[in-house]
Amino acid sequence: GSFEKFLVDKIKVDGKTGVLGDNIKVTRDKTKVTVTAETDLSKRYLKYLTKKYLKKHNVRDWLRVIASNKDSNVYELRYFNIADQDAEDDE
């Protein structure tokens, strides 16, 4: 819902936000948001927008954006592994 709308509003095409046209499509399927681009759209830009969204909703401290192991064109949101950090702090 809101993440999908955020991407539609914020993705820039030819220097303009909110005007995706036919080249870029943002769809949602339950827990997955898919961005399909027929023009150049960098993964880094999508990662930047995702981090911006997380920061806006104050969950940037709990979630991180990482590339999937299976597919290099997929980003996943995962919780930070707090147990590992606690163990490192004790040392």
GROMACS .gro file of N, CA and C in nm:
model
  273
    1GLY      N    1   0.078  -0.119   0.000
    1GLY     CA    2   0.000   0.000   0.000
    1GLY      C    3   0.082   0.125   0.000
    2SER      N    4   0.128   0.169   0.117
    2SER     CA    5   0.192   0.301   0.124
    2SER      C    6   0.331   0.300   0.059
    3PHE      N    7   0.405   0.188   0.067
    3PHE     CA    8   0.537   0.181   0.003
    3PHE      C    9   0.522   0.188  -0.148
    4GLU      N   10   0.423   0.117  -0.200
    4GLU     CA   11   0.397   0.118  -0.344
    4GLU      C   12   0.365   0.261  -0.390
    5LYS      N   13   0.279   0.330  -0.316
    5LYS     CA   14   0.242   0.468  -0.350
    5LYS      C   15   0.364   0.560  -0.338
    6PHE      N   16   0.448   0.538  -0.236
    6PHE     CA   17   0.569   0.617  -0.218
    6PHE      C   18   0.659   0.606  -0.341
    7LEU      N   19   0.679   0.482  -0.389
    7LEU     CA   20   0.764   0.462  -0.507
    7LEU      C   21   0.705   0.531  -0.630
    8VAL      N   22   0.574   0.518  -0.649
    8VAL     CA   23   0.510   0.580  -0.764
    8VAL      C   24   0.527   0.732  -0.758
    9ASP      N   25   0.514   0.789  -0.639
    9ASP     CA   26   0.526   0.934  -0.623
    9ASP      C   27   0.670   0.983  -0.637
   10LYS      N   28   0.768   0.902  -0.596
   10LYS     CA   29   0.906   0.951  -0.585
   10LYS      C   30   0.998   0.913  -0.701
   11ILE      N   31   0.968   0.807  -0.777
   11ILE     CA   32   1.058   0.768  -0.885
   11ILE      C   33   1.060   0.877  -0.992
   12LYS      N   34   1.180   0.920  -1.027
   12LYS     CA   35   1.195   1.025  -1.127
   12LYS      C   36   1.213   0.964  -1.266
   13VAL      N   37   1.137   1.015  -1.363
   13VAL     CA   38   1.153   0.977  -1.503
   13VAL      C   39   1.176   1.106  -1.579
   14ASP      N   40   1.289   1.117  -1.646
   14ASP     CA   41   1.327   1.239  -1.719
   14ASP      C   42   1.324   1.361  -1.629
   15GLY      N   43   1.367   1.345  -1.504
   15GLY     CA   44   1.376   1.457  -1.412
   15GLY      C   45   1.247   1.499  -1.346
   16LYS      N   46   1.138   1.425  -1.369
   16LYS     CA   47   1.008   1.461  -1.310
   16LYS      C   48   0.959   1.347  -1.222
   17THR      N   49   0.909   1.381  -1.103
   17THR     CA   50   0.856   1.278  -1.013
   17THR      C   51   0.708   1.259  -1.038
   18GLY      N   52   0.661   1.138  -1.012
   18GLY     CA   53   0.518   1.110  -1.020
   18GLY      C   54   0.464   1.086  -1.159
   19VAL      N   55   0.551   1.093  -1.262
   19VAL     CA   56   0.505   1.071  -1.399
   19VAL      C   57   0.580   0.949  -1.454
   20LEU      N   58   0.527   0.830  -1.424
   20LEU     CA   59   0.597   0.708  -1.465
   20LEU      C   60   0.574   0.675  -1.612
   21GLY      N   61   0.457   0.707  -1.665
   21GLY     CA   62   0.429   0.675  -1.804
   21GLY      C   63   0.416   0.525  -1.824
   22ASP      N   64   0.446   0.478  -1.944
   22ASP     CA   65   0.437   0.335  -1.975
   22ASP      C   66   0.568   0.262  -1.951
   23ASN      N   67   0.676   0.337  -1.929
   23ASN     CA   68   0.808   0.275  -1.918
   23ASN      C   69   0.832   0.205  -1.785
   24ILE      N   70   0.771   0.254  -1.677
   24ILE     CA   71   0.795   0.197  -1.544
   24ILE      C   72   0.662   0.160  -1.481
   25LYS      N   73   0.655   0.037  -1.429
   25LYS     CA   74   0.534  -0.010  -1.363
   25LYS      C   75   0.569  -0.054  -1.221
   26VAL      N   76   0.487  -0.014  -1.124
   26VAL     CA   77   0.504  -0.055  -0.985
   26VAL      C   78   0.380  -0.135  -0.947
   27THR      N   79   0.399  -0.263  -0.914
   27THR     CA   80   0.286  -0.349  -0.878
   27THR      C   81   0.313  -0.413  -0.742
   28ARG      N   82   0.203  -0.453  -0.675
   28ARG     CA   83   0.216  -0.517  -0.544
   28ARG      C   84   0.141  -0.649  -0.545
   29ASP      N   85   0.205  -0.752  -0.487
   29ASP     CA   86   0.144  -0.884  -0.475
   29ASP      C   87   0.163  -0.930  -0.331
   30LYS      N   88   0.065  -0.907  -0.247
   30LYS     CA   89   0.069  -0.938  -0.104
   30LYS      C   90   0.189  -0.873  -0.036
   31THR      N   91   0.301  -0.946  -0.021
   31THR     CA   92   0.416  -0.890   0.052
   31THR      C   93   0.528  -0.846  -0.041
   32LYS      N   94   0.506  -0.849  -0.173
   32LYS     CA   95   0.611  -0.816  -0.268
   32LYS      C   96   0.573  -0.694  -0.350
   33VAL      N   97   0.665  -0.600  -0.362
   33VAL     CA   98   0.645  -0.486  -0.452
   33VAL      C   99   0.743  -0.503  -0.568
   34THR      N  100   0.690  -0.501  -0.689
   34THR     CA  101   0.772  -0.522  -0.807
   34THR      C  102   0.779  -0.394  -0.889
   35VAL      N  103   0.901  -0.355  -0.925
   35VAL     CA  104   0.921  -0.240  -1.013
   35VAL      C  105   0.975  -0.293  -1.145
   36THR      N  106   0.899  -0.273  -1.252
   36THR     CA  107   0.939  -0.318  -1.384
   36THR      C  108   0.971  -0.195  -1.468
   37ALA      N  109   1.093  -0.190  -1.523
   37ALA     CA  110   1.135  -0.072  -1.599
   37ALA      C  111   1.181  -0.113  -1.738
   38GLU      N  112   1.131  -0.043  -1.838
   38GLU     CA  113   1.176  -0.066  -1.975
   38GLU      C  114   1.286   0.032  -2.012
   39THR      N  115   1.303   0.136  -1.931
   39THR     CA  116   1.414   0.230  -1.950
   39THR      C  117   1.518   0.202  -1.842
   40ASP      N  118   1.626   0.277  -1.843
   40ASP     CA  119   1.730   0.259  -1.742
   40ASP      C  120   1.681   0.306  -1.607
   41LEU      N  121   1.690   0.218  -1.508
   41LEU     CA  122   1.656   0.251  -1.370
   41LEU      C  123   1.754   0.174  -1.282
   42SER      N  124   1.838   0.246  -1.211
   42SER     CA  125   1.944   0.178  -1.137
   42SER      C  126   1.891   0.115  -1.009
   43LYS      N  127   1.951   0.003  -0.973
   43LYS     CA  128   1.915  -0.065  -0.849
   43LYS      C  129   1.952   0.023  -0.730
   44ARG      N  130   2.060   0.095  -0.742
   44ARG     CA  131   2.105   0.183  -0.634
   44ARG      C  132   2.000   0.289  -0.604
   45TYR      N  133   1.933   0.340  -0.708
   45TYR     CA  134   1.829   0.441  -0.690
   45TYR      C  135   1.710   0.382  -0.615
   46LEU      N  136   1.672   0.258  -0.649
   46LEU     CA  137   1.563   0.192  -0.577
   46LEU      C  138   1.600   0.168  -0.431
   47LYS      N  139   1.725   0.130  -0.408
   47LYS     CA  140   1.772   0.108  -0.272
   47LYS      C  141   1.768   0.239  -0.193
   48TYR      N  142   1.811   0.348  -0.257
   48TYR     CA  143   1.807   0.480  -0.194
   48TYR      C  144   1.664   0.518  -0.157
   49LEU      N  145   1.569   0.499  -0.249
   49LEU     CA  146   1.430   0.533  -0.220
   49LEU      C  147   1.372   0.446  -0.108
   50THR      N  148   1.410   0.319  -0.106
   50THR     CA  149   1.362   0.229  -0.001
   50THR      C  150   1.413   0.274   0.136
   51LYS      N  151   1.541   0.310   0.142
   51LYS     CA  152   1.598   0.358   0.269
   51LYS      C  153   1.530   0.488   0.313
   52LYS      N  154   1.501   0.573   0.217
   52LYS     CA  155   1.433   0.700   0.247
   52LYS      C  156   1.294   0.673   0.306
   53TYR      N  157   1.224   0.575   0.249
   53TYR     CA  158   1.091   0.537   0.299
   53TYR      C  159   1.100   0.483   0.442
   54LEU      N  160   1.199   0.396   0.466
   54LEU     CA  161   1.216   0.338   0.600
   54LEU      C  162   1.248   0.446   0.702
   55LYS      N  163   1.331   0.542   0.664
   55LYS     CA  164   1.367   0.651   0.754
   55LYS      C  165   1.245   0.737   0.786
   56LYS      N  166   1.163   0.763   0.684
   56LYS     CA  167   1.044   0.845   0.701
   56LYS      C  168   0.947   0.781   0.801
   57HIS      N  169   0.942   0.648   0.803
   57HIS     CA  170   0.850   0.576   0.891
   57HIS      C  171   0.918   0.526   1.019
   58ASN      N  172   1.038   0.576   1.046
   58ASN     CA  173   1.112   0.548   1.169
   58ASN      C  174   1.137   0.399   1.192
   59VAL      N  175   1.159   0.323   1.088
   59VAL     CA  176   1.194   0.181   1.104
   59VAL      C  177   1.332   0.152   1.043
   60ARG      N  178   1.405   0.257   1.007
   60ARG     CA  179   1.537   0.240   0.946
   60ARG      C  180   1.633   0.172   1.044
   61ASP      N  181   1.611   0.190   1.173
   61ASP     CA  182   1.699   0.129   1.273
   61ASP      C  183   1.675  -0.021   1.287
   62TRP      N  184   1.561  -0.070   1.241
   62TRP     CA  185   1.524  -0.210   1.261
   62TRP      C  186   1.535  -0.294   1.134
   63LEU      N  187   1.522  -0.231   1.018
   63LEU     CA  188   1.525  -0.304   0.892
   63LEU      C  189   1.644  -0.260   0.808
   64ARG      N  190   1.693  -0.351   0.726
   64ARG     CA  191   1.798  -0.314   0.633
   64ARG      C  192   1.763  -0.367   0.495
   65VAL      N  193   1.819  -0.304   0.394
   65VAL     CA  194   1.793  -0.340   0.255
   65VAL      C  195   1.915  -0.417   0.206
   66ILE      N  196   1.893  -0.542   0.164
   66ILE     CA  197   2.005  -0.623   0.114
   66ILE      C  198   1.967  -0.688  -0.017
   67ALA      N  199   2.067  -0.717  -0.098
   67ALA     CA  200   2.045  -0.787  -0.225
   67ALA      C  201   2.019  -0.934  -0.195
   68SER      N  202   1.928  -0.993  -0.270
   68SER     CA  203   1.894  -1.134  -0.251
   68SER      C  204   2.009  -1.222  -0.296
   69ASN      N  205   2.024  -1.336  -0.231
   69ASN     CA  206   2.127  -1.433  -0.271
   69ASN      C  207   2.090  -1.503  -0.402
   70LYS      N  208   1.960  -1.525  -0.421
   70LYS     CA  209   1.915  -1.602  -0.536
   70LYS      C  210   1.919  -1.522  -0.665
   71ASP      N  211   1.874  -1.397  -0.659
   71ASP     CA  212   1.860  -1.317  -0.780
   71ASP      C  213   1.922  -1.181  -0.756
   72SER      N  214   2.015  -1.141  -0.842
   72SER     CA  215   2.084  -1.014  -0.820
   72SER      C  216   1.995  -0.893  -0.846
   73ASN      N  217   1.879  -0.913  -0.909
   73ASN     CA  218   1.789  -0.802  -0.936
   73ASN      C  219   1.681  -0.786  -0.829
   74VAL      N  220   1.700  -0.849  -0.714
   74VAL     CA  221   1.599  -0.847  -0.609
   74VAL      C  222   1.658  -0.790  -0.481
   75TYR      N  223   1.585  -0.697  -0.419
   75TYR     CA  224   1.622  -0.648  -0.287
   75TYR      C  225   1.523  -0.703  -0.186
   76GLU      N  226   1.572  -0.731  -0.067
   76GLU     CA  227   1.486  -0.779   0.041
   76GLU      C  228   1.504  -0.686   0.161
   77LEU      N  229   1.398  -0.677   0.240
   77LEU     CA  230   1.407  -0.606   0.368
   77LEU      C  231   1.419  -0.710   0.477
   78ARG      N  232   1.522  -0.699   0.558
   78ARG     CA  233   1.542  -0.795   0.666
   78ARG      C  234   1.565  -0.720   0.796
   79TYR      N  235   1.526  -0.784   0.905
   79TYR     CA  236   1.554  -0.728   1.036
   79TYR      C  237   1.702  -0.740   1.065
   80PHE      N  238   1.759  -0.642   1.134
   80PHE     CA  239   1.896  -0.655   1.181
   80PHE      C  240   1.901  -0.771   1.279
   81ASN      N  241   2.010  -0.845   1.276
   81ASN     CA  242   2.026  -0.956   1.368
   81ASN      C  243   2.084  -0.901   1.498
   82ILE      N  244   1.997  -0.869   1.591
   82ILE     CA  245   2.037  -0.799   1.713
   82ILE      C  246   2.121  -0.891   1.803
   83ALA      N  247   2.095  -1.021   1.801
   83ALA     CA  248   2.170  -1.115   1.886
   83ALA      C  249   2.318  -1.111   1.853
   84ASP      N  250   2.352  -1.104   1.724
   84ASP     CA  251   2.494  -1.100   1.683
   84ASP      C  252   2.560  -0.971   1.732
   85GLN      N  253   2.487  -0.861   1.726
   85GLN     CA  254   2.544  -0.734   1.769
   85GLN      C  255   2.570  -0.733   1.919
   86ASP      N  256   2.480  -0.794   1.995
   86ASP     CA  257   2.499  -0.800   2.139
   86ASP      C  258   2.624  -0.881   2.174
   87ALA      N  259   2.647  -0.988   2.102
   87ALA     CA  260   2.764  -1.072   2.127
   87ALA      C  261   2.892  -0.996   2.097
   88GLU      N  262   2.891  -0.913   1.992
   88GLU     CA  263   3.010  -0.836   1.957
   88GLU      C  264   3.036  -0.726   2.061
   89ASP      N  265   2.930  -0.670   2.118
   89ASP     CA  266   2.945  -0.565   2.218
   89ASP      C  267   3.009  -0.619   2.346
   90ASP      N  268   2.986  -0.746   2.378
   90ASP     CA  269   3.039  -0.805   2.501
   90ASP      C  270   3.189  -0.826   2.493
   91GLU      N  271   3.242  -0.840   2.373
   91GLU     CA  272   3.386  -0.870   2.357
   91GLU      C  273   3.473  -0.752   2.386
   0.00000   0.00000   0.00000
